[in-house]
Short mmCIF file of C-alpha atoms and ligand atoms in Angstrom, two decimals:
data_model
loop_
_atom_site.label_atom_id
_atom_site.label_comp_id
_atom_site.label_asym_id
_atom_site.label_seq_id
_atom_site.Cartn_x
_atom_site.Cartn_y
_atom_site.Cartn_z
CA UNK A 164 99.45 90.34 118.37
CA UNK A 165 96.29 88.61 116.27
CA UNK A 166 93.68 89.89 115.23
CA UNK A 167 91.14 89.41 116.91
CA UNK A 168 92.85 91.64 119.37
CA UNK A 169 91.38 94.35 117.54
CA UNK A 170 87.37 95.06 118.09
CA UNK A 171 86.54 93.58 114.71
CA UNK A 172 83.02 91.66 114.24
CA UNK A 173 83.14 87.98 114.19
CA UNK A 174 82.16 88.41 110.31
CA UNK A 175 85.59 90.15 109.66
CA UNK A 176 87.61 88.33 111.81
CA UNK A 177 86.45 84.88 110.21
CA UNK A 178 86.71 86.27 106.73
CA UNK A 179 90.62 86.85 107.69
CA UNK A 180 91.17 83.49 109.45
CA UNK A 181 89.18 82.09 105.62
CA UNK A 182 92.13 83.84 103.85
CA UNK A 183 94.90 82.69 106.15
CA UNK A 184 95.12 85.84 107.66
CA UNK A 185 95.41 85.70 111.51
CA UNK A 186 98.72 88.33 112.84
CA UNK A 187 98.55 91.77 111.52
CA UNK A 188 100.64 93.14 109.58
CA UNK A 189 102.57 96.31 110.88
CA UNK A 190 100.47 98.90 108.92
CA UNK A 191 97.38 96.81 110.04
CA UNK A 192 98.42 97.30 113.74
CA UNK A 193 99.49 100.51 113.63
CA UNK A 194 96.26 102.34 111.46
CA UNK A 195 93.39 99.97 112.22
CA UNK A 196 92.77 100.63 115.98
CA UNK A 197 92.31 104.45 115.19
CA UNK A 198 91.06 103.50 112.04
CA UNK A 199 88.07 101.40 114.21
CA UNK A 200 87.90 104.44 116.72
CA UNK A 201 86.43 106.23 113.65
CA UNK A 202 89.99 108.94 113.30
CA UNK A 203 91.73 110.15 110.40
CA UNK A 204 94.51 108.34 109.43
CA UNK A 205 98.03 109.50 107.72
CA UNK A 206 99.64 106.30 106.82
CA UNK A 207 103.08 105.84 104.94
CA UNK A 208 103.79 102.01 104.20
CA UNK A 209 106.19 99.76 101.81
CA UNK A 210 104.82 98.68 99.16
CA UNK A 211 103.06 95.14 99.80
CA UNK A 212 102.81 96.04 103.50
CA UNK A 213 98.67 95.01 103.33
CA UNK A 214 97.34 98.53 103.39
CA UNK A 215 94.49 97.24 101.51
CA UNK A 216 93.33 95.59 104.84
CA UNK A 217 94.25 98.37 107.04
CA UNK A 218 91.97 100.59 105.47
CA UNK A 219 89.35 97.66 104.72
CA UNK A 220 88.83 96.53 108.23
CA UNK A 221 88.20 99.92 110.02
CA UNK A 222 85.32 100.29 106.42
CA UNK A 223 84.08 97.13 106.82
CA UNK A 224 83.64 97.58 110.45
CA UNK A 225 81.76 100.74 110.86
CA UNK A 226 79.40 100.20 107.12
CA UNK A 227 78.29 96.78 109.15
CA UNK A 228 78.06 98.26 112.93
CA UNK A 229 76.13 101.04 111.33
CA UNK A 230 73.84 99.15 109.56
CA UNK A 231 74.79 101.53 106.55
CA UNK A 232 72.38 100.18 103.38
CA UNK A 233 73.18 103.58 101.19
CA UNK A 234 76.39 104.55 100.12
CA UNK A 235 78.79 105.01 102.51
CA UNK A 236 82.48 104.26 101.74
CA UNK A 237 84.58 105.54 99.28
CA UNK A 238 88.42 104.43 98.22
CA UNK A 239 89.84 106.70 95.46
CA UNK A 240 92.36 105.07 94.33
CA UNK A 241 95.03 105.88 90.95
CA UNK A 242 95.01 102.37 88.32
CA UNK A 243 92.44 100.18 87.25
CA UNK A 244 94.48 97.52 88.35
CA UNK A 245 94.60 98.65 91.48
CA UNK A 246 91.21 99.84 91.87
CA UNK A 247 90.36 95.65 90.67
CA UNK A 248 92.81 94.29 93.44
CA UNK A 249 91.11 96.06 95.81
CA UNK A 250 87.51 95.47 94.96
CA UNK A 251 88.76 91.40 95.39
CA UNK A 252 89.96 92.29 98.60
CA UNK A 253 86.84 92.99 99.65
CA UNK A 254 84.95 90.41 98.08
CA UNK A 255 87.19 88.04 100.59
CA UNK A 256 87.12 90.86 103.40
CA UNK A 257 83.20 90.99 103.18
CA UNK A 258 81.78 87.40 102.40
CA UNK A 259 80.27 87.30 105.55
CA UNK A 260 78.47 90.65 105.93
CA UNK A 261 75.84 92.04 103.34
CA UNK A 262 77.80 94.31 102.01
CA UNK A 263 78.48 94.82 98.08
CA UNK A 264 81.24 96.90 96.57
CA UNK A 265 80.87 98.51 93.14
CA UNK A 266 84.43 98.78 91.24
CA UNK A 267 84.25 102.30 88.91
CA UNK A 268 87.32 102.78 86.54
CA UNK A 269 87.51 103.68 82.88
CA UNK A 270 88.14 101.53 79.74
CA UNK A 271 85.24 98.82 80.77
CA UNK A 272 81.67 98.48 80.18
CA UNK A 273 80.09 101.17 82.05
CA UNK A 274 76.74 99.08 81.82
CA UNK A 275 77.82 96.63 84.59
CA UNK A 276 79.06 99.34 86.41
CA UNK A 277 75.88 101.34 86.56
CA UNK A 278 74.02 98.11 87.61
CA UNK A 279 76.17 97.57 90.16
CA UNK A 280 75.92 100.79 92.16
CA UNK A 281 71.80 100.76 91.21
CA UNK A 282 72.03 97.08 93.00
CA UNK A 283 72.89 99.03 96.11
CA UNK A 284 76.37 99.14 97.08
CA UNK A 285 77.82 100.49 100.14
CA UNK A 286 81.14 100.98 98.75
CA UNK A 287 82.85 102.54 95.76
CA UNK A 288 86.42 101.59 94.58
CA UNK A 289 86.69 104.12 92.11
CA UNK A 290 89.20 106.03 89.94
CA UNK A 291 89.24 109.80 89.76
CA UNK A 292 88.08 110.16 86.02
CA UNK A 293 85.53 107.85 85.63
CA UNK A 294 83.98 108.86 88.56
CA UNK A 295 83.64 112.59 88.00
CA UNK A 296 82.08 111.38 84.79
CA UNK A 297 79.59 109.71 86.82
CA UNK A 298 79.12 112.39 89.33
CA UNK A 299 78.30 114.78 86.37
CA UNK A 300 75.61 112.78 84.86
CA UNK A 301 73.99 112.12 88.25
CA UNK A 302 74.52 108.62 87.94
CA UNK A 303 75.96 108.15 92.07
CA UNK A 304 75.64 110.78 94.65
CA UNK A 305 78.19 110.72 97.56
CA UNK A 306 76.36 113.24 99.97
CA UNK A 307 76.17 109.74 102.20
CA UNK A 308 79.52 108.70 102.42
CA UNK A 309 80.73 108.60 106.31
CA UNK A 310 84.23 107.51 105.23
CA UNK A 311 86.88 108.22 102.09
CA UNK A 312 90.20 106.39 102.15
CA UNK A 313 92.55 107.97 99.48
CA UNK A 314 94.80 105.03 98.30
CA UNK A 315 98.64 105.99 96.96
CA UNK A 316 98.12 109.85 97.27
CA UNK A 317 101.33 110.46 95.66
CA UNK A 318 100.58 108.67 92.85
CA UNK A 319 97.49 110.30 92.34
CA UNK A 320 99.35 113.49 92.11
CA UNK A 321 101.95 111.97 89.61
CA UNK A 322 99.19 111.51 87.45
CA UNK A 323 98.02 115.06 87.84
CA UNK A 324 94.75 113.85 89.22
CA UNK A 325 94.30 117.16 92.26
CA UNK A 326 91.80 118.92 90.24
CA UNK A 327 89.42 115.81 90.20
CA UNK A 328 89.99 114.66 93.60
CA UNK A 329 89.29 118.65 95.01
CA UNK A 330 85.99 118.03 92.66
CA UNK A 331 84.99 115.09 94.79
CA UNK A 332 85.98 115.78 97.81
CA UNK A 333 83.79 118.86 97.36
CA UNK A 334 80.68 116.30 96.94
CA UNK A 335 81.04 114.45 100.08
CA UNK A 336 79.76 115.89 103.52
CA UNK A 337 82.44 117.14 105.49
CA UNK A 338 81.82 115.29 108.78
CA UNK A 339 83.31 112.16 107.71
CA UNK A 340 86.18 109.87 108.39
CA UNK A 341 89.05 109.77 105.53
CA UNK A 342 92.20 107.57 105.93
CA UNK A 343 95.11 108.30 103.52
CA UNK A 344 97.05 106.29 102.20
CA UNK A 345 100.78 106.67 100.15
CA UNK A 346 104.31 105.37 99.74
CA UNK A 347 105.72 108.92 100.49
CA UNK A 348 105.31 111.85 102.36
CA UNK A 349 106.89 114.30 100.10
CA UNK A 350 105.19 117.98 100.08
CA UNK A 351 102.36 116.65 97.79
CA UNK A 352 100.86 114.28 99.80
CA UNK A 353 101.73 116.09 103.02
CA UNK A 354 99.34 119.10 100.78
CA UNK A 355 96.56 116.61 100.31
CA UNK A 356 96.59 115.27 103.83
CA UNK A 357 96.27 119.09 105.04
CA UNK A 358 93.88 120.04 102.98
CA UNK A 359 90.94 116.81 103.66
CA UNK A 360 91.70 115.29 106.85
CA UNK A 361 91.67 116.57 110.24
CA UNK A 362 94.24 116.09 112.90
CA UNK A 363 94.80 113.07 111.76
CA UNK A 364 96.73 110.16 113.34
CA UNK A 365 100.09 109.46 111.73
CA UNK A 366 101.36 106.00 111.03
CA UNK A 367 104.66 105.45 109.53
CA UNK A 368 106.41 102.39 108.81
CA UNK A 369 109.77 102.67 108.40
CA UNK A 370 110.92 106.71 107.86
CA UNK A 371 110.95 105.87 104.08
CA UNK A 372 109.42 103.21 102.03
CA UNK A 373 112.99 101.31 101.42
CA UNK A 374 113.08 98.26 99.81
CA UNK A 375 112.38 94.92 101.90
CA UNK A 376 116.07 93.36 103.17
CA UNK A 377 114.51 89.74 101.66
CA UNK A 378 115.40 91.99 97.80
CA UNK A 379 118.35 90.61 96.45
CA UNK A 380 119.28 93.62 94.39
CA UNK A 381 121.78 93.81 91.16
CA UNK A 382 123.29 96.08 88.87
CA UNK A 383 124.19 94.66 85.50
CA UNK A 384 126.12 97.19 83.50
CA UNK A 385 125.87 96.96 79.71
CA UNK A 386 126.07 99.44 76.86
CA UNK A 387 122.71 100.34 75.18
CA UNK A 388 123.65 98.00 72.25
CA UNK A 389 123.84 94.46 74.47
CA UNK A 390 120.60 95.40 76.59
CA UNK A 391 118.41 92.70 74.44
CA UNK A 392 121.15 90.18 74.25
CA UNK A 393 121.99 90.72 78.03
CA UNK A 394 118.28 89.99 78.98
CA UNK A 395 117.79 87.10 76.63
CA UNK A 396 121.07 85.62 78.55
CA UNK A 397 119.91 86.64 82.20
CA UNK A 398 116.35 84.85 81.08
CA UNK A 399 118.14 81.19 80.72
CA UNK A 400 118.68 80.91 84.05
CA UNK A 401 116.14 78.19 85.53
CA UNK A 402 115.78 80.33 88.57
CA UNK A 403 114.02 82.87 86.59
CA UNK A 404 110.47 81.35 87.60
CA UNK A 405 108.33 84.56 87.09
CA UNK A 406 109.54 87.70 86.23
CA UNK A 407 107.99 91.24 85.39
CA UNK A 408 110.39 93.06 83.09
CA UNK A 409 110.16 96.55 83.50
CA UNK A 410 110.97 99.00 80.42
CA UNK A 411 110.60 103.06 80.20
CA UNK A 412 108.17 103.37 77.21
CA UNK A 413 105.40 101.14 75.63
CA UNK A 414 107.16 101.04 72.64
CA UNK A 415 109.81 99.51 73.95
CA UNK A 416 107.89 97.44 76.06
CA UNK A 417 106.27 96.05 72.86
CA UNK A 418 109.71 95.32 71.42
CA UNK A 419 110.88 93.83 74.34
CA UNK A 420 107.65 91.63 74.68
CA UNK A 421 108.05 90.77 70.68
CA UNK A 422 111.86 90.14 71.48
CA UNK A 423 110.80 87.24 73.90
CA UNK A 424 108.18 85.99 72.14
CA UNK A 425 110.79 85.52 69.12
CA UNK A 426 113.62 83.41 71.56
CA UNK A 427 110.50 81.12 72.89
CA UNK A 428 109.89 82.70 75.73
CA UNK A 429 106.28 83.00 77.14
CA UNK A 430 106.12 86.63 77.59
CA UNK A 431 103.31 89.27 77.35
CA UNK A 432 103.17 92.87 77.71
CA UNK A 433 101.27 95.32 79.94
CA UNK A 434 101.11 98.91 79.69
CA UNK A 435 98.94 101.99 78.89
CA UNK A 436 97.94 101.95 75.14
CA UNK A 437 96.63 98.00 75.49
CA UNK A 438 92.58 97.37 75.98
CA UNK A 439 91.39 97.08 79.98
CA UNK A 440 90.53 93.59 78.30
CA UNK A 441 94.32 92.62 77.04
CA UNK A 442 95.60 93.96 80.21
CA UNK A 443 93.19 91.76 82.08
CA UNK A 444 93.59 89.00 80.02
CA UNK A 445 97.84 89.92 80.76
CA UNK A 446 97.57 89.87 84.44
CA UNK A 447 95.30 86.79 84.74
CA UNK A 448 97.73 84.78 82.32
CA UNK A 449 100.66 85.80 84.39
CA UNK A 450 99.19 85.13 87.88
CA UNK A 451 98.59 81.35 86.15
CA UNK A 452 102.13 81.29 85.14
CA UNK A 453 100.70 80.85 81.63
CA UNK A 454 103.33 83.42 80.99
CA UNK A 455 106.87 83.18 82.80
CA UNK A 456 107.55 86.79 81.42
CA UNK A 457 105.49 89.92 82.06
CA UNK A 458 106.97 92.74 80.37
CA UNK A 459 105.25 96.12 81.56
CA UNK A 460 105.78 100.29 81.99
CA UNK A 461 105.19 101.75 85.46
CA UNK A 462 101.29 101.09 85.14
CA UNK A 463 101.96 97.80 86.87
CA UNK A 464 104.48 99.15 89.01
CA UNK A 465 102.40 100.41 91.89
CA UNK A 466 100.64 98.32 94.27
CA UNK A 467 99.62 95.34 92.56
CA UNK A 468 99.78 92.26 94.00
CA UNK A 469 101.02 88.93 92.25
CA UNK A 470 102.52 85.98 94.65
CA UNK A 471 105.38 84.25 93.09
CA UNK A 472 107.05 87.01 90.78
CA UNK A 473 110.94 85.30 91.78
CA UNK A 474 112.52 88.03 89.72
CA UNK A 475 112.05 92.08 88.61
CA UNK A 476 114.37 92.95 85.90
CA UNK A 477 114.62 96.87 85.46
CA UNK A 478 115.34 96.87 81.49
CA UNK A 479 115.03 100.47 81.75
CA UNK A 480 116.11 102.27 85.11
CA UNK A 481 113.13 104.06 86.36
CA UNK A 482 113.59 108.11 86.70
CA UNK A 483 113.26 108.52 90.11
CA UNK A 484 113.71 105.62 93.43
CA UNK A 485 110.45 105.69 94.34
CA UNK A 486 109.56 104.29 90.64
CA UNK A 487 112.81 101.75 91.49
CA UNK A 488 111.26 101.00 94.88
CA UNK A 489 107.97 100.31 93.98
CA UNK A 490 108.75 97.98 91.11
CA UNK A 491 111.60 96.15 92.81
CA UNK A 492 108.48 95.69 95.06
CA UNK A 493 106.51 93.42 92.81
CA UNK A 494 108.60 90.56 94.34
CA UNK A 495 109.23 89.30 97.59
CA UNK A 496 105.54 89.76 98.96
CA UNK A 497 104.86 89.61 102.48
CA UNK A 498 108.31 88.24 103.51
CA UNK A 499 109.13 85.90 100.59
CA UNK A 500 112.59 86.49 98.98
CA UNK A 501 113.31 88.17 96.09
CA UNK A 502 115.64 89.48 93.64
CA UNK A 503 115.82 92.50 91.22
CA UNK A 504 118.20 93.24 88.79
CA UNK A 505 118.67 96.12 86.92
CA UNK A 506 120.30 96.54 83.32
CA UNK A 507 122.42 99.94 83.46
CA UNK A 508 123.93 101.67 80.52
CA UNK A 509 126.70 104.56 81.17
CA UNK A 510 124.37 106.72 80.10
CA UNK A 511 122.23 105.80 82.88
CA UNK A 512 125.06 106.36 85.77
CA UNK A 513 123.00 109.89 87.20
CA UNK A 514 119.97 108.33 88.06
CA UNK A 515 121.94 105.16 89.21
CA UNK A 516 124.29 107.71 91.88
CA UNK A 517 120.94 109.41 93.25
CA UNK A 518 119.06 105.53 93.30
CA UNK A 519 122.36 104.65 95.89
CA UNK A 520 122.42 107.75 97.35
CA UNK A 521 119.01 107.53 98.91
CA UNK A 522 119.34 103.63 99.13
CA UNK A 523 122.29 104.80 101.38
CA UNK A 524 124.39 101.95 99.78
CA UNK A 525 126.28 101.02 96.32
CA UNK A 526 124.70 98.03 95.04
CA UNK A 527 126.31 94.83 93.93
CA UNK A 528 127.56 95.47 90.55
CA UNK A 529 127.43 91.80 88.39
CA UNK A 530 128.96 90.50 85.29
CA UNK A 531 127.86 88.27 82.41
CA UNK A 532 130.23 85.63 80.72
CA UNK A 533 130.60 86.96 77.20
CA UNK A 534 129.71 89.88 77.28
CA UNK A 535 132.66 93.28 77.95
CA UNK A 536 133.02 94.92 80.94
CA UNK A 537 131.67 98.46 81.14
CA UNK A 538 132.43 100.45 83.80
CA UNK A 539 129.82 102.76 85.36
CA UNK A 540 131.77 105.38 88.05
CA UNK A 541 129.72 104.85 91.46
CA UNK A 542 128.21 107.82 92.99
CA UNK A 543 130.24 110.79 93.62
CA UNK A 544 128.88 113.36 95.73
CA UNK A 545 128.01 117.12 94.30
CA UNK A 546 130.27 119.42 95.98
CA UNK A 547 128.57 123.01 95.37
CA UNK A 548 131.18 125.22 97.82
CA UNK A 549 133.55 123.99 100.04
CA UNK A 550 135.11 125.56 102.79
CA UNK A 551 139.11 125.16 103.28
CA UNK A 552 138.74 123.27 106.36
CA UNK A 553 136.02 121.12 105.55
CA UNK A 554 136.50 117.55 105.90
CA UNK A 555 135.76 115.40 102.78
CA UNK A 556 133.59 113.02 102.87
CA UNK A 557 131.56 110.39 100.54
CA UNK A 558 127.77 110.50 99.76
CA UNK A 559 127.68 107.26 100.59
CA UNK A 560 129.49 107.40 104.01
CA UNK A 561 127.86 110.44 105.33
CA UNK A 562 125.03 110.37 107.79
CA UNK A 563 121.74 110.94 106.39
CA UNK A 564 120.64 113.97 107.45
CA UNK A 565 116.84 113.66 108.82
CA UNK A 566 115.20 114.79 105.65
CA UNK A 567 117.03 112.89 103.51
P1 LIG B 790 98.61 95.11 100.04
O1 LIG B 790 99.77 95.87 100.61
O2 LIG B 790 97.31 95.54 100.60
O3 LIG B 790 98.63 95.12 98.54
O4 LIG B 790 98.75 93.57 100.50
C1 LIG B 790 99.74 92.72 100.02
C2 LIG B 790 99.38 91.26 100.23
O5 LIG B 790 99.46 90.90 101.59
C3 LIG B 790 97.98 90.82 99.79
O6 LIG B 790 98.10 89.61 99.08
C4 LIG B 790 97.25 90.57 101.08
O7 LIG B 790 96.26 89.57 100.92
C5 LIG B 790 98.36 90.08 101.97
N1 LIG B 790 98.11 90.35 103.37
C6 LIG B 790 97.50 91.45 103.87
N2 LIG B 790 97.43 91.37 105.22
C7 LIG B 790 98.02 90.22 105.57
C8 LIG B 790 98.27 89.58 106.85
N3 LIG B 790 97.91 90.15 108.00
N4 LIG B 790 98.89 88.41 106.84
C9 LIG B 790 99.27 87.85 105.69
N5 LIG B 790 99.07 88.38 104.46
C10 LIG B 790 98.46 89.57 104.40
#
């Protein structure tokens, strides 16, 4: 399948040939046909799938058809960074229509901003806060907007942002088109897809968002004490090109950073208590490989999109395995291979037996010369009540049950 076996404008379709773009992706051929027919679309994808697009095209499409010059798409989307990745995406996705995007997140001038949506832009990429603050002081009115795309739903709700989305969902008309958008379908999201779209088409890729097979994944044991050492060691290896190191806290992502920095390695940190201009400046160095290290918390985690990150060393185990999936994510984009390793302590040998419980596999467990071998005891199932005749059997070997 290409794309320009979808009904797409010329405009779009050479905008995606520009970027190298010509077969769709599987989330792209699965949401943007209903997406075009103007439905409401339910999508689940892996991370780096190219949701962006899928929800892009179908935007694109009918602001351009329509001959829309007010305001008339919306993507609400969790992160700054994310909110910037997608506003590029459209300036690539859009280059040949005349239609401008206006990119609405905290932490930055509001100045440009505000010129930008007085300019006239069709489309707002905005995050919840900022643009509730906006909404308040009258500064954009959404009673326009034909279509809302709600990017990474559950993350919005990890972030406890319901309240602000119900306040502007309230402010645009309820004959519209809204395509949503997340990693999961847990209850949350499954609540937020019930509650703004209507009967909408589901696509799902995969029944979970597992990690891609091209993931070499890792478990390094080590006790608390060797962490630094251990990660100083695993960064001499030449094959390390470009990694994001991934830690639970900015504190200890600073240390980390500062840890790197002190051995000669070009490292820099990202994470929530840094200026929108460091991170910036962060992510732009890294993308350059100015910076062969990116140390960050799970505010880089989700969604974004850097080609080339050969490595994503889990410092820290996240809490739960849709953190792990979603920053193991960060390499092996769009088919490239990958490898993720993840520095376990003892301590850490819970969250590592639910991790391979819903992987549905142990992972490889991997030593370092010089350093002592620690055991961590692989998963061992929960056994609440069991009955004299039941059979015994492994978490690891049992079927899944569907809802796993
Ligand atoms: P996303 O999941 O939207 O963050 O996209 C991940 C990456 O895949 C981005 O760099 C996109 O430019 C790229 N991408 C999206 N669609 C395609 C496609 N059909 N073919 C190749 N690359 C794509």
């Amino acid at each position: 399948m290409s794309f320009s076996d979808f009904n797409l404008p010329p405009e779009i379709l050479r905008a995606l040939s520009d970027r190298g773009h010509h077969d769709p992706t599987p989330i792209q051929q699965g949401a943007i046909p209903p997406g075009l027919e103007g439905r409401d679309i339910v999508a689940t994808a892996e991370t780096g799938s190219g949701k962006t697009c899928a929800f892009l095209a179908p935007m694109l499409d009918r602001l351009h058809r329509g001959h829309v010059s007010h305001l008339g798409g919306l993507v609400i989307t969790p992160t700054r960074e994310l909110a910037a990745q997608i506003g590029r995406e459209f300036q690539l996705l859009a280059r040949h229509l005349r239609l401008r995007a206006a990119v609405i997140v905290g932490g930055e001038s509001e100045r440009r901003q505000i010129d930008e949506i007085r300019k006239g832009a069709q489309v707002l990429i905005a995050c919840p806060g900022r643009l509730i603050d906006y909404l308040d002081r009258h500064i954009v009115k959404l009673d326009r907007v034909e279509m809302v795309v709600i990017d990474e739903a559950d993350r919005l709700l990890d972030m406890g942002f319901l309240p602000q989305l119900r306040r502007i969902m309230k402010m645009v008309p309820r004959k519209r088109q809204t395509m949503m958008f997340s990693a999961t379908m847990a209850s949350g999201p499954e609540m937020i897809a019930r509650e703004f779209l209507h009967h909408p088409e589901r696509v799902t890729i995969g029944a979970r968002a597992l990690p891609p097979a091209t993931i070499r994944q890792a478990i390094y044991p080590v006790t608390m004490e060797n962490k630094s050492k251990m990660l100083l060691e695993i960064l001499k290896r030449p094959e390390i090109e470009s990694a994001i190191v991934f830690t639970r806290t900015k504190s200890r992502a600073d240390r980390v950073a500062k840890l790197l920095q002190r051995n000669d390695i070009r490292a820099v940190q990202i994470h929530g208590d840094r200026s929108q201009g460091q991170r910036n400046a962060a992510l732009a160095g890294f993308r350059a490989h100015r910076y062969r290290v990116m140390v960050a918390t799970d505010v880089a985690a989700r969604g974004l999109d850097i080609p080339g990150v050969s490595h994503v060393i889990n410092f820290d185990l996240p809490d739960d395995t849709d953190g792990y999936i979603h920053r193991i994510g960060r390499t092996a984009r769009m088919g490239n291979s990958g490898e993720a390793i993840s520095l376990v302590t003892p301590e850490e040998r819970v969250t590592l037996a639910r991790l391979e419980r819903i992987l549905g596999s142990e992972l490889d467990r991997e030593h370092v010369d010089g350093f002592e071998k620690v055991q961590i005891a692989p998963a061992k199932p929960v056994t609440l009540f069991r009955s004299a005749g039941a059979r015994f059997r492994s978490a690891r070997n049992r079927p899944r049950s569907r809802w796993a």
